[in-house]
Amino acid sequence: MEYKFSDKVSGLQASAIREILKFTADPEVISFAAGNPAPEAFPTEKIAELSAELLRDDPVLALQYSVTEGYTPLRDYLKEWLSSKGCFHSGSDDLIITSGGQQANELSCKVLLNEGDTLLCESPSFIGSLNAFRSYNVNLVGIDMEEDGINLEKLEYALRTEKNVKILYLIPNFQNPTGRTMSLAKRKAVYELACRYDFIILEDDPYGELRFAGENVPTIKSLDTEGRVIYSSTFSKLISSGFRTGFVSAPAPIIQKIVVCKQVSDVHSNIWAQVICHRFMTTVNVPEHFEKLRGIYRNKCELMCSYIDNTFSKKITYVKPEGGLFIWCTLPDDCDMNEFCTKAVRDYKVAVVPGNSFNIRENEKSSSFRLNYSTPTNEQISTGMEILARMTKEMLD
Amino acid sequence: MEYKFSDKVSGLQASAIREILKFTADPEVISFAAGNPAPEAFPTEKIAELSAELLRDDPVLALQYSVTEGYTPLRDYLKEWLSSKGCFHSGSDDLIITSGGQQANELSCKVLLNEGDTLLCESPSFIGSLNAFRSYNVNLVGIDMEEDGINLEKLEYALRTEKNVKILYLIPNFQNPTGRTMSLAKRKAVYELACRYDFIILEDDPYGELRFAGENVPTIKSLDTEGRVIYSSTFSKLISSGFRTGFVSAPAPIIQKIVVCKQVSDVHSNIWAQVICHRFMTTVNVPEHFEKLRGIYRNKCELMCSYIDNTFSKKITYVKPEGGLFIWCTLPDDCDMNEFCTKAVRDYKVAVVPGNSFNIRENEKSSSFRLNYSTPTNEQISTGMEILARMTKEMLD
C-alpha cells in the first residue's frame, strides 16, 4: 500500500548531523561532530554500586510501574536544589521528571501551541529542539544571535509582526551550537519583552553546571515574577545521558498539562535511572563531582582552542566558550562552508558539523561550523586538530 | 499570567483510573484497580546479575547516548523472534525500540493522523491509548465489542460513514479492560476490511505471551500481506514495566517516520534497560520464564474467578479470561454501576475500576467494572473478593 503521513511529520527529516555521523562509522574518521559527554565523565563505579544496592534491597521499586510525575524523592531533591538556584518558585511552580531534556522541550510545545502558532528561537539553535517544534507544525521563526545572545531589535520586530507568538525558546548558557552565553542585560530585556508581549520563555539549560571559566549569570527563570518561564534541564551531562532523565520546573498549571501529555507519551521515565540519580545526588559530594566534570571539559576545551590559536589559518575566527561542549568557528566570507566541511570529512577524515544544520531554514547561508571537544579523546583532539590546521592553511592562506 | 493551552490538550484529563487509585493510598483499601505485573513476576536476581556485569564490563554502553532506533542486538533479536511468530516480515518490515508500548501507540498516531482524521477502536478500550489519540485531536470513534471481539457490522458502518478513517486500533489478545480475545474469523474479517477500505490496523499486543488457557490465535500482523499492520508490544509484562522498553514492528516507511518522531520525543529509550532485555532474552530459558509468568497469572486468575463463581451474587456475570491481567464483570441492568464502584471503595474499602472509564465517551452508560488479579497478593485477593461477595449479595440479592 501507499503510506500517507500526517502533515506535521511528512516534511520532518532525521537530524542532518546524523548524516555527518554516518561518515564517522569509518574508523579512520576523527569525529568532532557529536555532542556526547566525555566517557570519563560518567561516575561509573558509583552508579554500579548504587544499582547493585537498589536491585538487591528494593528491586520492585526499580522494576515496577511508577508515577508519571517522577520518583517523589528525586522531585523533592530537585525542587530544593533548583530553589537554591532561583529556578523553582515554591508556592507557584511544580516539577516533573522527563525522558531527557528533549522530552521537556517537546511536551512544552505540545501543551502550549496549536498548529500555525509561532515559536521564536535563536538562530542557529539546537537541531533536536527545532525538529521537535517542527513536528507540531508550528510557525518556527529564528532570530539572529550576537556574541552576547539573541538580537533584541530583531526579536522585537518578530514580536510585532508574527502572529500568535506563544513561546521564545532559548539556551542561554553555552548555547548549542554556538557555545555563546547570553548576558544578564539581555536576559532581563528578554524577560521584559515576555511580560510586555505576553509570551512564555522556554529556558533550556542542559549545560548550566558545566561552566569552567568566567562568572555565573543568573538564569531567566530566577528573574521570573509573573510565571512566564519554563525551565528545563537534565542529568545527561551530569550523571548519564543513556539514563534519559531530565526535568522541568514551571508554573504548576503548565506542569499539570505536561504530566497529562507525558502520561500518554511514555507513562513515566525509566524508574531505575531516576532512583540512581536521586541516590547519587544525595550520597556523593556534588560540588566535587561537578568540579571534576568542569575540569574534564576545561582541559579538553583548552586543548582544542590551543590548536585553533596556534596552528589554524588566522582567517578562521572563534570566541572561546566559558562552558558547555562546543566551539563555533567562522570561515571568511569567500570560503564555501559546506565545501569546507565536506572536504574535511571526505578527504581529511575529520568530521565537523556544517553551521547551516542549525539554521531555522537549512538552505540559509552559514559560514560557521561546530566543533565538539567533549566526545573525542585528547589524542584524537590533537591528531584531528593538526589535520584541520593543515587543511585551513591549504584552503585559506 | 493566564495560561492558554493548545486545543489538543486543553480538554485532556488525567486517566480516570488515577482518581480511583487515589483511594488506594489508604492502606486499608484493597485494590483491584491497578494493572501492574505481579511483583513476583519480575526476574529480579537475573536482572541484578546482568546489570552488575554490564556496569562492570561495559559501563559506557549503558550510560552514553545511543541511537534512536534502539540497541542493535536487541532489535536483531526481536526481528528474529517476531519473524518466528509471523509478526515481522523481513524484506518489508522494520523495527524500533520504544519507551514502552505506550510510546509505540502514541507515535503511530502522530505519524499517520492529522487533526480531525478518524481513528476507530474497540469500545471499551485501554484508556492510556485513548488519551494518546485524544492528545492529537483526532476523531476517536468507538465500536462496540462482542465476546469474540469487535462488532463487524458496526465497524463496517463506521467505515462507510466516518471521514478519513486512517487507523483501527485493536488489542486482540486479552483486551484491556474486557479480557476478551478476538476470534481468528474476526481477525481475518477485520484485515479484509482494512484492505477494502484502505486503512491501517494498529495491533497492540502487550499480553500475547500471557496466555494461560485455551489455544493461541494468530496475530493480525501474521495475516498481513499488504503492509497494513503496525504491531506493538512490550517487555513491561515479560521482564519489567519500570524499564519502559517496548517495540514496534511495521512496514519500513512507517518505522522510518516513527524513528524521526521518536528522535524529537526522547532521542532514545533508556539504554541500560535495552541491553538488559537483550541479555536476558538471550541467556535465560525463555519458554521456561514465560511458563513461570503464565503460572503466576493462571493461579491468580483462578483464585479470583473461584470467588466470583462460588460467593458472588449470581446476578453478576463474567467470562473467564484465557490470559492477560483483567476480569470484566457485568452488573444487572437495574444496578447503578457507578454507585456500585463508589460504594465498594468508600464503604467496603475495595477498589475496582468503573467500566465507563474505558468508554470512548465517558458519559456513556456502562454496567461493567474491571477487576485486576495481577497486582494484589493471593491474600488480598481472598480478603477483597470475600468483601465484594458480601456486598454484591447485599446490594443485588
PDB file of C-alpha atoms in Angstrom, chain B residues 32-136:
ATOM      1  CA  PHE B  32      -8.187  -4.499  42.232  1.00  0.00           C
ATOM      2  CA  ALA B  33      -7.934  -1.272  40.231  1.00  0.00           C
ATOM      3  CA  ALA B  34      -4.327  -1.261  39.003  1.00  0.00           C
ATOM      4  CA  GLY B  35      -2.809  -3.075  36.033  1.00  0.00           C
ATOM      5  CA  ASN B  36       0.696  -3.740  37.304  1.00  0.00           C
ATOM      6  CA  PRO B  37       2.544  -7.002  36.745  1.00  0.00           C
ATOM      7  CA  ALA B  38       2.751  -9.232  39.812  1.00  0.00           C
ATOM      8  CA  PRO B  39       5.868  -8.209  41.756  1.00  0.00           C
ATOM      9  CA  GLU B  40       6.888 -11.884  41.958  1.00  0.00           C
ATOM     10  CA  ALA B  41       6.897 -11.983  38.134  1.00  0.00           C
ATOM     11  CA  PHE B  42       9.995  -9.764  37.931  1.00  0.00           C
ATOM     12  CA  PRO B  43      13.173 -11.840  37.440  1.00  0.00           C
ATOM     13  CA  THR B  44      14.940  -9.652  39.982  1.00  0.00           C
ATOM     14  CA  GLU B  45      18.005 -11.795  40.626  1.00  0.00           C
ATOM     15  CA  LYS B  46      18.811 -12.297  36.975  1.00  0.00           C
ATOM     16  CA  ILE B  47      18.365  -8.576  36.289  1.00  0.00           C
ATOM     17  CA  ALA B  48      20.666  -7.720  39.200  1.00  0.00           C
ATOM     18  CA  GLU B  49      23.272 -10.136  37.866  1.00  0.00           C
ATOM     19  CA  LEU B  50      23.065  -8.847  34.284  1.00  0.00           C
ATOM     20  CA  SER B  51      23.153  -5.239  35.458  1.00  0.00           C
ATOM     21  CA  ALA B  52      26.245  -5.833  37.595  1.00  0.00           C
ATOM     22  CA  GLU B  53      28.020  -7.456  34.640  1.00  0.00           C
ATOM     23  CA  LEU B  54      27.044  -4.685  32.258  1.00  0.00           C
ATOM     24  CA  LEU B  55      28.055  -1.841  34.572  1.00  0.00           C
ATOM     25  CA  ARG B  56      31.340  -3.605  35.362  1.00  0.00           C
ATOM     26  CA  ASP B  57      32.356  -4.699  31.854  1.00  0.00           C
ATOM     27  CA  ASP B  58      30.763  -2.168  29.541  1.00  0.00           C
ATOM     28  CA  PRO B  59      29.604   0.867  31.557  1.00  0.00           C
ATOM     29  CA  VAL B  60      29.878   3.387  28.708  1.00  0.00           C
ATOM     30  CA  LEU B  61      27.471   1.322  26.592  1.00  0.00           C
ATOM     31  CA  ALA B  62      24.910   1.600  29.402  1.00  0.00           C
ATOM     32  CA  LEU B  63      25.500   5.281  30.237  1.00  0.00           C
ATOM     33  CA  GLN B  64      26.273   7.072  26.955  1.00  0.00           C
ATOM     34  CA  TYR B  65      23.830   8.376  24.331  1.00  0.00           C
ATOM     35  CA  SER B  66      22.636   5.681  21.970  1.00  0.00           C
ATOM     36  CA  VAL B  67      20.807   5.520  18.648  1.00  0.00           C
ATOM     37  CA  THR B  68      17.126   6.365  18.278  1.00  0.00           C
ATOM     38  CA  GLU B  69      16.208   3.065  16.603  1.00  0.00           C
ATOM     39  CA  GLY B  70      17.283   1.143  19.688  1.00  0.00           C
ATOM     40  CA  TYR B  71      20.108  -1.173  20.757  1.00  0.00           C
ATOM     41  CA  THR B  72      21.022  -3.097  17.596  1.00  0.00           C
ATOM     42  CA  PRO B  73      21.451  -6.563  19.180  1.00  0.00           C
ATOM     43  CA  LEU B  74      18.019  -6.210  20.836  1.00  0.00           C
ATOM     44  CA  ARG B  75      16.461  -5.125  17.551  1.00  0.00           C
ATOM     45  CA  ASP B  76      18.077  -8.056  15.751  1.00  0.00           C
ATOM     46  CA  TYR B  77      16.879 -10.461  18.439  1.00  0.00           C
ATOM     47  CA  LEU B  78      13.336  -9.096  18.230  1.00  0.00           C
ATOM     48  CA  LYS B  79      13.256  -9.228  14.446  1.00  0.00           C
ATOM     49  CA  GLU B  80      14.111 -12.901  14.585  1.00  0.00           C
ATOM     50  CA  TRP B  81      11.765 -13.680  17.454  1.00  0.00           C
ATOM     51  CA  LEU B  82       8.860 -11.805  15.884  1.00  0.00           C
ATOM     52  CA  SER B  83       9.588 -13.392  12.483  1.00  0.00           C
ATOM     53  CA  SER B  84       9.159 -16.792  14.061  1.00  0.00           C
ATOM     54  CA  LYS B  85       5.695 -15.717  15.232  1.00  0.00           C
ATOM     55  CA  GLY B  86       4.800 -14.139  11.862  1.00  0.00           C
ATOM     56  CA  CYS B  87       4.958 -10.669  13.401  1.00  0.00           C
ATOM     57  CA  PHE B  88       7.923  -9.359  11.426  1.00  0.00           C
ATOM     58  CA  HIS B  89       8.102  -9.654   7.648  1.00  0.00           C
ATOM     59  CA  SER B  90      11.746  -9.419   6.683  1.00  0.00           C
ATOM     60  CA  GLY B  91      12.243  -7.539   3.454  1.00  0.00           C
ATOM     61  CA  SER B  92       9.328  -5.189   4.050  1.00  0.00           C
ATOM     62  CA  ASP B  93       9.161  -4.526   7.820  1.00  0.00           C
ATOM     63  CA  ASP B  94      11.474  -2.702  10.155  1.00  0.00           C
ATOM     64  CA  LEU B  95      11.541  -2.496  13.950  1.00  0.00           C
ATOM     65  CA  ILE B  96      12.133   0.210  16.562  1.00  0.00           C
ATOM     66  CA  ILE B  97      12.528   0.101  20.327  1.00  0.00           C
ATOM     67  CA  THR B  98      10.121   2.491  22.072  1.00  0.00           C
ATOM     68  CA  SER B  99       9.678   3.778  25.616  1.00  0.00           C
ATOM     69  CA  GLY B 100       7.053   1.178  26.438  1.00  0.00           C
ATOM     70  CA  GLY B 101       4.092   0.124  24.366  1.00  0.00           C
ATOM     71  CA  GLN B 102       2.508   3.488  25.187  1.00  0.00           C
ATOM     72  CA  GLN B 103       5.009   5.388  23.032  1.00  0.00           C
ATOM     73  CA  ALA B 104       4.533   2.893  20.197  1.00  0.00           C
ATOM     74  CA  ASN B 105       0.832   3.658  20.046  1.00  0.00           C
ATOM     75  CA  GLU B 106       1.240   7.403  20.540  1.00  0.00           C
ATOM     76  CA  LEU B 107       3.849   7.780  17.790  1.00  0.00           C
ATOM     77  CA  SER B 108       1.845   5.637  15.355  1.00  0.00           C
ATOM     78  CA  CYS B 109      -0.984   8.117  15.753  1.00  0.00           C
ATOM     79  CA  LYS B 110       1.277  11.175  15.465  1.00  0.00           C
ATOM     80  CA  VAL B 111       2.885   9.832  12.318  1.00  0.00           C
ATOM     81  CA  LEU B 112      -0.301   8.915  10.463  1.00  0.00           C
ATOM     82  CA  LEU B 113      -3.116  11.226  11.567  1.00  0.00           C
ATOM     83  CA  ASN B 114      -3.910  14.870  11.053  1.00  0.00           C
ATOM     84  CA  GLU B 115      -6.227  16.620  13.480  1.00  0.00           C
ATOM     85  CA  GLY B 116      -9.780  15.619  12.629  1.00  0.00           C
ATOM     86  CA  ASP B 117      -8.824  12.343  10.919  1.00  0.00           C
ATOM     87  CA  THR B 118     -10.672   9.319  12.253  1.00  0.00           C
ATOM     88  CA  LEU B 119      -9.226   6.604  14.459  1.00  0.00           C
ATOM     89  CA  LEU B 120     -11.526   3.678  15.207  1.00  0.00           C
ATOM     90  CA  CYS B 121     -11.136   1.473  18.252  1.00  0.00           C
ATOM     91  CA  GLU B 122     -12.902  -1.108  20.331  1.00  0.00           C
ATOM     92  CA  SER B 123     -15.254   0.309  22.950  1.00  0.00           C
ATOM     93  CA  PRO B 124     -14.379  -0.089  25.773  1.00  0.00           C
ATOM     94  CA  SER B 125     -10.618   0.112  25.281  1.00  0.00           C
ATOM     95  CA  PHE B 126      -7.331   0.907  27.028  1.00  0.00           C
ATOM     96  CA  ILE B 127      -7.590   4.400  28.447  1.00  0.00           C
ATOM     97  CA  GLY B 128      -3.863   5.176  28.022  1.00  0.00           C
ATOM     98  CA  SER B 129      -4.067   4.686  24.296  1.00  0.00           C
ATOM     99  CA  LEU B 130      -7.372   6.536  24.026  1.00  0.00           C
ATOM    100  CA  ASN B 131      -5.845   9.554  25.734  1.00  0.00           C
ATOM    101  CA  ALA B 132      -2.781   9.391  23.485  1.00  0.00           C
ATOM    102  CA  PHE B 133      -5.062   9.545  20.451  1.00  0.00           C
ATOM    103  CA  ARG B 134      -7.114  12.338  22.012  1.00  0.00           C
ATOM    104  CA  SER B 135      -3.927  14.355  22.522  1.00  0.00           C
ATOM    105  CA  TYR B 136      -3.669  14.678  18.736  1.00  0.00           C
TER     106      TYR B 136
END
